[in-house]
Amino acid sequence: MKGGPLLALGCEGSANKLGIGIISHDPATGQAAVLANLRDTFASPPGTGFLPKDTARHHRAHFVRLAKAALAAAGVADPPSQLACVCYTRGPGMGAPLQSVAVAARALALLWGLPLVGVNHCVGHIEMGREITGAGNPVVLYVSGGNTQVIAYAERRYRIFGETLDIAVGNCLDRFARTLAISNDPAPGYNIELLARKSDGRRLLDLPYAVKGMDCSFSGILTAADLLAAQMKEQEAKVARGEEVKEEDRFTPEDLCFSLQETIFAMLVEITERAMAHVGSNQVLIVGGVGCNERLQEMMGQMAKERGGSVYATDERFCIDNGIMIAHAGLLAFETGFTTPLEDSTCTQRFRTDEVYVKWRD
């Protein structure tokens, strides 16, 4: 709307979450307002992951319904005149789901005659986290199903100080949930967290601790946890056959989930603290789906408190993949004059956080 707040619609679909969000930026006050933030999740059966083709099919099936609902929730009756731009996730993510949402976003931009803005998924998480929490210039721990990075801002780039050397921390948790046939509803990582709480810290099983400088490795930990799960199932089979198993040798799924969380979260806290010391920051912002985990927030909070610092995190509305973060980051870029020409409105599975020129920050 001319002379008033700028509105943007954001489309997210890099993994199994389809999100549509509409945000408002008021140039006069610099304030952002969430007008709509809707999400629909593709959940596969317990013991399975989500395949790209099935996830893309889900996004295509629900996009129009979700977009209409978001427009209604935001009170946007005439998108061509009320919206400033259409934003979409350009990457990183899974190819087929990314492509399905990019095509849909492109169709909306053409239908309404609006400019397109391609957004880096990781930058979307960071900017939404900064907006919601009010964190100024924090060290960012970005932890999700596809990414694990420790990031700090410098010279208009989000610089990656450390990251996973193999699989992401969220992928490690999700794959272990499959090993134990834990439900994917509402999310496997959340269900692991609930099981870990039931352990009450009774038993911490020995798992590899793989920190290499500023980087982490999770594949070996997953293999070790899978072997322990197989050992546990063998114990259960012996008990069912009436064979004796020493009580001190027995452990439960709750113990496994607790041990896995404690080990991998300790690794994340260590590399985050090292980055804080390096850049001289006393703030930590946790973003990404795994950032919802209260135990991770608690462990990070203990570390930050010892350093005289503080931890910032958001709830599941903004931690888990959503459309509003794409709308917010896209509108920040749009306000600096950035748009994505139609012929360049592609998507990519590999799009590094530090590739983005962050023109909207000093």
Tab-separated table of C-alpha atoms in Angstrom:
chain	number	residue	atom	x	y	z
A	1	MET	CA	0.000	0.000	0.000
A	2	LYS	CA	1.509	3.302	-1.098
A	3	GLY	CA	2.850	5.388	1.777
A	4	GLY	CA	1.974	2.727	4.336
A	5	PRO	CA	3.385	-0.580	5.552
A	6	LEU	CA	4.870	-2.986	3.020
A	7	LEU	CA	3.392	-6.489	2.907
A	8	ALA	CA	5.042	-9.620	1.566
A	9	LEU	CA	3.882	-13.195	1.126
A	10	GLY	CA	6.454	-15.912	1.860
A	11	CYS	CA	6.405	-19.509	0.597
A	12	GLU	CA	8.492	-22.188	2.319
A	13	GLY	CA	8.777	-25.826	1.245
A	14	SER	CA	12.404	-26.933	1.494
A	15	ALA	CA	11.592	-30.107	3.444
A	16	ASN	CA	8.411	-31.684	4.820
A	17	LYS	CA	6.855	-28.427	6.069
A	18	LEU	CA	4.778	-26.323	3.683
A	19	GLY	CA	4.497	-22.823	5.085
A	20	ILE	CA	2.759	-19.679	3.855
A	21	GLY	CA	3.251	-16.437	5.773
A	22	ILE	CA	2.382	-12.783	5.328
A	23	ILE	CA	4.357	-10.069	7.096
A	24	SER	CA	4.099	-6.301	7.336
A	25	HIS	CA	7.035	-3.875	7.610
A	26	ASP	CA	6.282	-0.313	8.655
A	27	PRO	CA	8.982	1.975	7.167
A	28	ALA	CA	8.049	4.755	9.584
A	29	THR	CA	8.595	2.762	12.782
A	30	GLY	CA	10.806	-0.069	11.516
A	31	GLN	CA	8.423	-2.530	13.140
A	32	ALA	CA	7.426	-5.872	11.650
A	33	ALA	CA	4.058	-7.524	12.247
A	34	VAL	CA	3.101	-11.141	11.587
A	35	LEU	CA	-0.244	-11.118	9.770
A	36	ALA	CA	-0.464	-14.819	8.924
A	37	ASN	CA	1.759	-17.832	9.584
A	38	LEU	CA	0.212	-21.105	8.435
A	39	ARG	CA	1.859	-24.482	8.033
A	40	ASP	CA	0.986	-27.997	6.866
A	41	THR	CA	3.343	-30.896	7.606
A	42	PHE	CA	3.845	-34.087	5.639
A	43	ALA	CA	4.292	-36.864	8.218
A	44	SER	CA	5.360	-40.320	7.061
A	45	PRO	CA	4.602	-43.527	9.038
A	46	PRO	CA	6.771	-44.434	12.075
A	47	GLY	CA	10.097	-45.979	11.130
A	48	THR	CA	10.209	-44.191	7.764
A	49	GLY	CA	11.524	-40.889	6.425
A	50	PHE	CA	9.900	-38.553	3.928
A	51	LEU	CA	10.791	-39.104	0.282
A	52	PRO	CA	11.260	-36.040	-1.967
A	53	LYS	CA	8.592	-37.120	-4.478
A	54	ASP	CA	5.983	-37.740	-1.761
A	55	THR	CA	6.826	-34.481	-0.011
A	56	ALA	CA	6.567	-32.514	-3.259
A	57	ARG	CA	3.201	-34.139	-3.960
A	58	HIS	CA	2.012	-33.016	-0.505
A	59	HIS	CA	3.137	-29.430	-1.131
A	60	ARG	CA	1.420	-29.273	-4.516
A	61	ALA	CA	-1.800	-30.674	-3.055
A	62	HIS	CA	-2.021	-28.182	-0.182
A	63	PHE	CA	-0.437	-24.991	-1.553
A	64	VAL	CA	-3.556	-23.297	-2.931
A	65	ARG	CA	-5.643	-24.051	0.161
A	66	LEU	CA	-2.924	-22.784	2.504
A	67	ALA	CA	-2.280	-19.648	0.430
A	68	LYS	CA	-5.985	-18.760	0.397
A	69	ALA	CA	-6.224	-19.306	4.146
A	70	ALA	CA	-3.156	-17.095	4.752
A	71	LEU	CA	-4.566	-14.276	2.618
A	72	ALA	CA	-7.870	-14.486	4.484
A	73	ALA	CA	-6.157	-14.523	7.900
A	74	ALA	CA	-4.098	-11.458	6.952
A	75	GLY	CA	-7.100	-9.608	5.547
A	76	VAL	CA	-5.536	-9.361	2.094
A	77	ALA	CA	-8.478	-9.179	-0.303
A	78	ASP	CA	-6.617	-7.698	-3.280
A	79	PRO	CA	-3.064	-9.131	-3.438
A	80	PRO	CA	-1.926	-7.134	-6.522
A	81	SER	CA	-2.520	-3.823	-4.751
A	82	GLN	CA	-1.841	-4.831	-1.134
A	83	LEU	CA	1.312	-6.959	-1.472
A	84	ALA	CA	4.747	-5.597	-2.361
A	85	CYS	CA	6.319	-8.893	-3.443
A	86	VAL	CA	6.139	-12.688	-3.375
A	87	CYS	CA	9.041	-14.404	-1.615
A	88	TYR	CA	10.037	-18.065	-1.891
A	89	THR	CA	12.737	-20.394	-0.597
A	90	ARG	CA	15.442	-20.654	-3.240
A	91	GLY	CA	17.460	-23.136	-1.188
A	92	PRO	CA	19.026	-25.053	0.410
A	93	GLY	CA	16.717	-28.035	0.747
A	94	MET	CA	15.294	-31.077	-0.994
A	95	GLY	CA	15.058	-30.636	-4.753
A	96	ALA	CA	11.522	-31.779	-5.556
A	97	PRO	CA	9.774	-29.976	-2.656
A	98	LEU	CA	11.767	-26.792	-3.359
A	99	GLN	CA	10.807	-26.922	-7.010
A	100	SER	CA	7.106	-27.467	-6.332
A	101	VAL	CA	6.898	-24.376	-4.115
A	102	ALA	CA	9.099	-22.258	-6.410
A	103	VAL	CA	6.750	-22.997	-9.323
A	104	ALA	CA	3.736	-22.057	-7.201
A	105	ALA	CA	5.365	-18.809	-6.022
A	106	ARG	CA	6.277	-17.954	-9.606
A	107	ALA	CA	2.652	-18.539	-10.650
A	108	LEU	CA	1.383	-16.168	-7.931
A	109	ALA	CA	3.873	-13.464	-8.926
A	110	LEU	CA	2.785	-13.717	-12.569
A	111	LEU	CA	-0.897	-13.853	-11.643
A	112	TRP	CA	-0.684	-10.748	-9.468
A	113	GLY	CA	1.996	-8.881	-11.423
A	114	LEU	CA	4.332	-8.703	-8.430
A	115	PRO	CA	8.125	-9.007	-8.184
A	116	LEU	CA	9.681	-12.250	-6.955
A	117	VAL	CA	12.313	-12.493	-4.238
A	118	GLY	CA	14.341	-15.695	-3.803
A	119	VAL	CA	15.424	-16.247	-0.190
A	120	ASN	CA	18.160	-18.298	1.448
A	121	HIS	CA	16.422	-20.622	3.899
A	122	CYS	CA	19.140	-20.271	6.552
A	123	VAL	CA	19.133	-16.469	6.396
A	124	GLY	CA	15.348	-16.610	6.789
A	125	HIS	CA	15.760	-18.487	10.073
A	126	ILE	CA	18.369	-16.022	11.342
A	127	GLU	CA	16.460	-12.861	10.477
A	128	MET	CA	13.197	-14.159	11.911
A	129	GLY	CA	14.984	-15.176	15.102
A	130	ARG	CA	16.542	-11.727	15.428
A	131	GLU	CA	13.201	-10.039	14.819
A	132	ILE	CA	11.207	-12.124	17.303
A	133	THR	CA	13.782	-12.199	20.129
A	134	GLY	CA	15.304	-8.755	19.731
A	135	ALA	CA	18.832	-10.190	19.736
A	136	GLY	CA	21.251	-7.569	18.479
A	137	ASN	CA	24.383	-9.179	17.085
A	138	PRO	CA	24.460	-12.732	18.450
A	139	VAL	CA	26.443	-15.816	17.615
A	140	VAL	CA	23.866	-17.986	15.853
A	141	LEU	CA	23.518	-21.721	16.331
A	142	TYR	CA	21.481	-22.958	13.373
A	143	VAL	CA	20.338	-26.534	13.978
A	144	SER	CA	17.778	-28.339	11.845
A	145	GLY	CA	17.131	-31.523	9.895
A	146	GLY	CA	19.374	-30.421	7.042
A	147	ASN	CA	21.799	-27.935	8.579
A	148	THR	CA	24.126	-27.540	11.547
A	149	GLN	CA	26.127	-24.303	11.578
A	150	VAL	CA	27.654	-21.843	14.048
A	151	ILE	CA	27.400	-18.403	12.486
A	152	ALA	CA	28.424	-14.823	13.252
A	153	TYR	CA	27.773	-11.661	11.250
A	154	ALA	CA	30.684	-9.671	9.819
A	155	GLU	CA	30.992	-7.265	6.883
A	156	ARG	CA	27.534	-7.908	5.436
A	157	ARG	CA	27.826	-11.683	5.450
A	158	TYR	CA	26.727	-14.358	7.858
A	159	ARG	CA	30.079	-16.096	8.340
A	160	ILE	CA	30.136	-19.803	9.112
A	161	PHE	CA	32.570	-20.504	11.968
A	162	GLY	CA	31.761	-24.181	12.363
A	163	GLU	CA	29.447	-26.804	10.930
A	164	THR	CA	28.753	-30.497	10.622
A	165	LEU	CA	31.230	-32.525	8.627
A	166	ASP	CA	28.639	-35.103	7.591
A	167	ILE	CA	24.948	-35.256	8.565
A	168	ALA	CA	22.974	-32.524	10.335
A	169	VAL	CA	22.065	-32.874	14.002
A	170	GLY	CA	18.356	-32.984	13.158
A	171	ASN	CA	18.968	-35.711	10.606
A	172	CYS	CA	20.841	-37.688	13.257
A	173	LEU	CA	17.856	-37.445	15.621
A	174	ASP	CA	15.311	-38.189	12.881
A	175	ARG	CA	17.176	-41.278	11.713
A	176	PHE	CA	17.525	-42.583	15.253
A	177	ALA	CA	13.778	-42.106	15.689
A	178	ARG	CA	13.341	-44.452	12.711
A	179	THR	CA	15.583	-47.023	14.422
A	180	LEU	CA	13.290	-47.012	17.460
A	181	ALA	CA	10.133	-46.688	15.268
A	182	ILE	CA	9.209	-43.469	17.076
A	183	SER	CA	6.240	-41.566	15.652
A	184	ASN	CA	6.867	-38.743	13.174
A	185	ASP	CA	3.830	-36.872	14.521
A	186	PRO	CA	4.221	-34.024	15.334
A	187	ALA	CA	7.987	-34.453	14.807
A	188	PRO	CA	10.455	-37.277	15.526
A	189	GLY	CA	12.913	-34.977	17.301
A	190	TYR	CA	10.200	-33.715	19.640
A	191	ASN	CA	9.166	-37.269	20.494
A	192	ILE	CA	12.798	-38.136	21.254
A	193	GLU	CA	12.879	-35.124	23.592
A	194	LEU	CA	9.779	-36.402	25.423
A	195	LEU	CA	11.309	-39.865	25.848
A	196	ALA	CA	14.583	-38.359	27.083
A	197	ARG	CA	12.704	-36.462	29.808
A	198	LYS	CA	11.254	-39.740	31.084
A	199	SER	CA	14.777	-41.075	31.634
A	200	ASP	CA	15.383	-38.549	34.447
A	201	GLY	CA	19.098	-38.890	33.726
A	202	ARG	CA	19.264	-42.325	35.310
A	203	ARG	CA	21.837	-43.622	32.887
A	204	LEU	CA	24.192	-41.885	30.468
A	205	LEU	CA	25.357	-44.422	27.902
A	206	ASP	CA	28.781	-44.095	26.313
A	207	LEU	CA	28.617	-42.555	22.814
A	208	PRO	CA	31.368	-41.027	20.636
A	209	TYR	CA	32.025	-37.328	21.222
A	210	ALA	CA	33.159	-35.951	17.878
A	211	VAL	CA	34.227	-32.307	17.966
A	212	LYS	CA	36.986	-31.408	15.514
A	213	GLY	CA	38.056	-27.825	15.994
A	214	MET	CA	34.965	-25.751	15.256
A	215	ASP	CA	33.207	-28.604	13.459
A	216	CYS	CA	31.145	-31.612	14.535
A	217	SER	CA	30.492	-35.086	13.200
A	218	PHE	CA	27.268	-36.963	13.903
A	219	SER	CA	27.337	-40.044	11.653
A	220	GLY	CA	29.516	-42.082	14.017
A	221	ILE	CA	27.320	-41.189	16.986
A	222	LEU	CA	24.272	-42.369	15.049
A	223	THR	CA	25.958	-45.668	14.195
A	224	ALA	CA	26.907	-46.221	17.848
A	225	ALA	CA	23.356	-45.394	18.999
A	226	ASP	CA	21.932	-47.802	16.410
A	227	LEU	CA	24.221	-50.560	17.723
A	228	LEU	CA	23.064	-49.885	21.285
A	229	ALA	CA	19.447	-50.007	20.107
A	230	ALA	CA	20.096	-53.418	18.537
A	231	GLN	CA	21.695	-54.548	21.800
A	232	MET	CA	18.648	-53.349	23.736
A	233	LYS	CA	16.288	-55.265	21.447
A	234	GLU	CA	18.391	-58.403	21.919
A	235	GLN	CA	18.100	-57.943	25.695
A	236	GLU	CA	14.334	-57.684	25.346
A	237	ALA	CA	14.262	-60.860	23.246
A	238	LYS	CA	16.297	-62.739	25.874
A	239	VAL	CA	13.934	-61.628	28.642
A	240	ALA	CA	10.953	-62.727	26.516
A	241	ARG	CA	12.595	-66.168	26.134
A	242	GLY	CA	13.054	-66.389	29.895
A	243	GLU	CA	16.823	-65.901	29.806
A	244	GLU	CA	18.589	-63.879	32.474
A	245	VAL	CA	19.924	-60.385	31.758
A	246	LYS	CA	21.779	-58.516	34.509
A	247	GLU	CA	19.832	-55.490	35.694
A	248	GLU	CA	22.915	-53.253	35.513
A	249	ASP	CA	23.338	-54.171	31.837
A	250	ARG	CA	19.789	-53.303	30.861
A	251	PHE	CA	18.750	-49.965	29.430
A	252	THR	CA	15.591	-48.505	27.878
A	253	PRO	CA	14.629	-46.411	24.830
A	254	GLU	CA	14.359	-43.492	27.238
A	255	ASP	CA	17.988	-43.994	28.317
A	256	LEU	CA	19.087	-44.114	24.675
A	257	CYS	CA	17.254	-40.896	23.786
A	258	PHE	CA	18.623	-39.143	26.876
A	259	SER	CA	22.202	-40.234	26.130
A	260	LEU	CA	22.008	-39.206	22.477
A	261	GLN	CA	20.639	-35.759	23.330
A	262	GLU	CA	23.144	-35.078	26.091
A	263	THR	CA	26.113	-36.044	23.910
A	264	ILE	CA	25.228	-34.143	20.737
A	265	PHE	CA	23.983	-31.072	22.599
A	266	ALA	CA	27.213	-30.914	24.641
A	267	MET	CA	29.109	-30.860	21.337
A	268	LEU	CA	26.971	-27.996	20.041
A	269	VAL	CA	27.441	-26.007	23.238
A	270	GLU	CA	31.222	-26.446	23.027
A	271	ILE	CA	31.615	-25.130	19.480
A	272	THR	CA	29.149	-22.289	20.135
A	273	GLU	CA	31.099	-21.176	23.204
A	274	ARG	CA	34.312	-21.228	21.196
A	275	ALA	CA	32.729	-18.990	18.553
A	276	MET	CA	31.484	-16.590	21.246
A	277	ALA	CA	34.996	-16.297	22.631
A	278	HIS	CA	36.431	-15.732	19.162
A	279	VAL	CA	34.118	-12.879	18.186
A	280	GLY	CA	33.708	-11.436	21.693
A	281	SER	CA	29.945	-11.890	21.825
A	282	ASN	CA	27.824	-12.596	24.909
A	283	GLN	CA	24.625	-13.429	22.999
A	284	VAL	CA	23.541	-16.749	21.490
A	285	LEU	CA	20.573	-17.094	19.164
A	286	ILE	CA	19.320	-20.646	18.525
A	287	VAL	CA	17.330	-21.102	15.321
A	288	GLY	CA	16.072	-24.043	13.271
A	289	GLY	CA	13.752	-26.897	14.155
A	290	VAL	CA	16.089	-28.506	16.714
A	291	GLY	CA	16.245	-25.102	18.431
A	292	CYS	CA	12.789	-25.849	19.894
A	293	ASN	CA	14.376	-28.484	22.137
A	294	GLU	CA	14.145	-27.231	25.719
A	295	ARG	CA	17.098	-29.329	26.881
A	296	LEU	CA	19.345	-27.728	24.256
A	297	GLN	CA	18.141	-24.295	25.338
A	298	GLU	CA	18.816	-25.204	28.983
A	299	MET	CA	22.353	-26.438	28.315
A	300	MET	CA	23.149	-23.413	26.175
A	301	GLY	CA	21.702	-21.160	28.870
A	302	GLN	CA	23.996	-22.654	31.514
A	303	MET	CA	27.031	-21.995	29.331
A	304	ALA	CA	25.946	-18.435	28.478
A	305	LYS	CA	25.225	-17.636	32.131
A	306	GLU	CA	28.732	-18.702	33.138
A	307	ARG	CA	30.067	-16.260	30.532
A	308	GLY	CA	27.767	-13.448	31.712
A	309	GLY	CA	25.735	-13.762	28.522
A	310	SER	CA	22.233	-14.689	27.439
A	311	VAL	CA	20.418	-17.094	25.117
A	312	TYR	CA	17.678	-16.170	22.692
A	313	ALA	CA	15.293	-18.725	21.192
A	314	THR	CA	11.813	-18.848	19.722
A	315	ASP	CA	8.940	-21.290	20.057
A	316	GLU	CA	7.767	-23.808	17.459
A	317	ARG	CA	5.877	-21.150	15.452
A	318	PHE	CA	9.185	-19.662	14.318
A	319	CYS	CA	11.841	-22.340	15.035
A	320	ILE	CA	10.277	-24.945	12.769
A	321	ASP	CA	10.316	-24.149	9.028
A	322	ASN	CA	7.663	-21.547	8.240
A	323	GLY	CA	6.584	-19.125	5.540
A	324	ILE	CA	6.783	-15.999	7.674
A	325	MET	CA	10.589	-16.175	7.944
A	326	ILE	CA	10.817	-16.297	4.140
A	327	ALA	CA	8.462	-13.326	3.860
A	328	HIS	CA	10.475	-11.369	6.452
A	329	ALA	CA	13.941	-12.005	4.982
A	330	GLY	CA	12.612	-11.490	1.472
A	331	LEU	CA	11.018	-8.167	2.364
A	332	LEU	CA	14.246	-6.981	4.047
A	333	ALA	CA	16.082	-7.692	0.788
A	334	PHE	CA	13.273	-6.160	-1.313
A	335	GLU	CA	13.507	-2.916	0.674
A	336	THR	CA	17.145	-2.593	-0.427
A	337	GLY	CA	16.079	-2.919	-4.071
A	338	PHE	CA	16.708	-6.638	-4.512
A	339	THR	CA	14.412	-8.768	-6.672
A	340	THR	CA	14.776	-12.077	-8.512
A	341	PRO	CA	14.084	-11.838	-12.258
A	342	LEU	CA	11.649	-14.438	-13.521
A	343	GLU	CA	14.293	-16.115	-15.687
A	344	ASP	CA	16.523	-16.510	-12.605
A	345	SER	CA	13.794	-17.728	-10.255
A	346	THR	CA	15.304	-21.169	-9.859
A	347	CYS	CA	15.926	-23.226	-6.754
A	348	THR	CA	19.010	-25.087	-5.586
A	349	GLN	CA	19.718	-27.813	-3.051
A	350	ARG	CA	23.039	-26.181	-2.149
A	351	PHE	CA	22.980	-22.531	-1.110
A	352	ARG	CA	25.523	-21.566	1.531
A	353	THR	CA	24.547	-19.082	4.230
A	354	ASP	CA	27.656	-16.991	3.552
A	355	GLU	CA	26.812	-16.627	-0.155
A	356	VAL	CA	24.134	-14.042	0.654
A	357	TYR	CA	25.079	-10.361	0.623
A	358	VAL	CA	23.257	-8.930	3.653
A	359	LYS	CA	22.721	-5.411	2.375
A	360	TRP	CA	20.051	-4.547	4.972
A	361	ARG	CA	22.503	-4.734	7.909
A	362	ASP	CA	25.315	-2.329	8.758
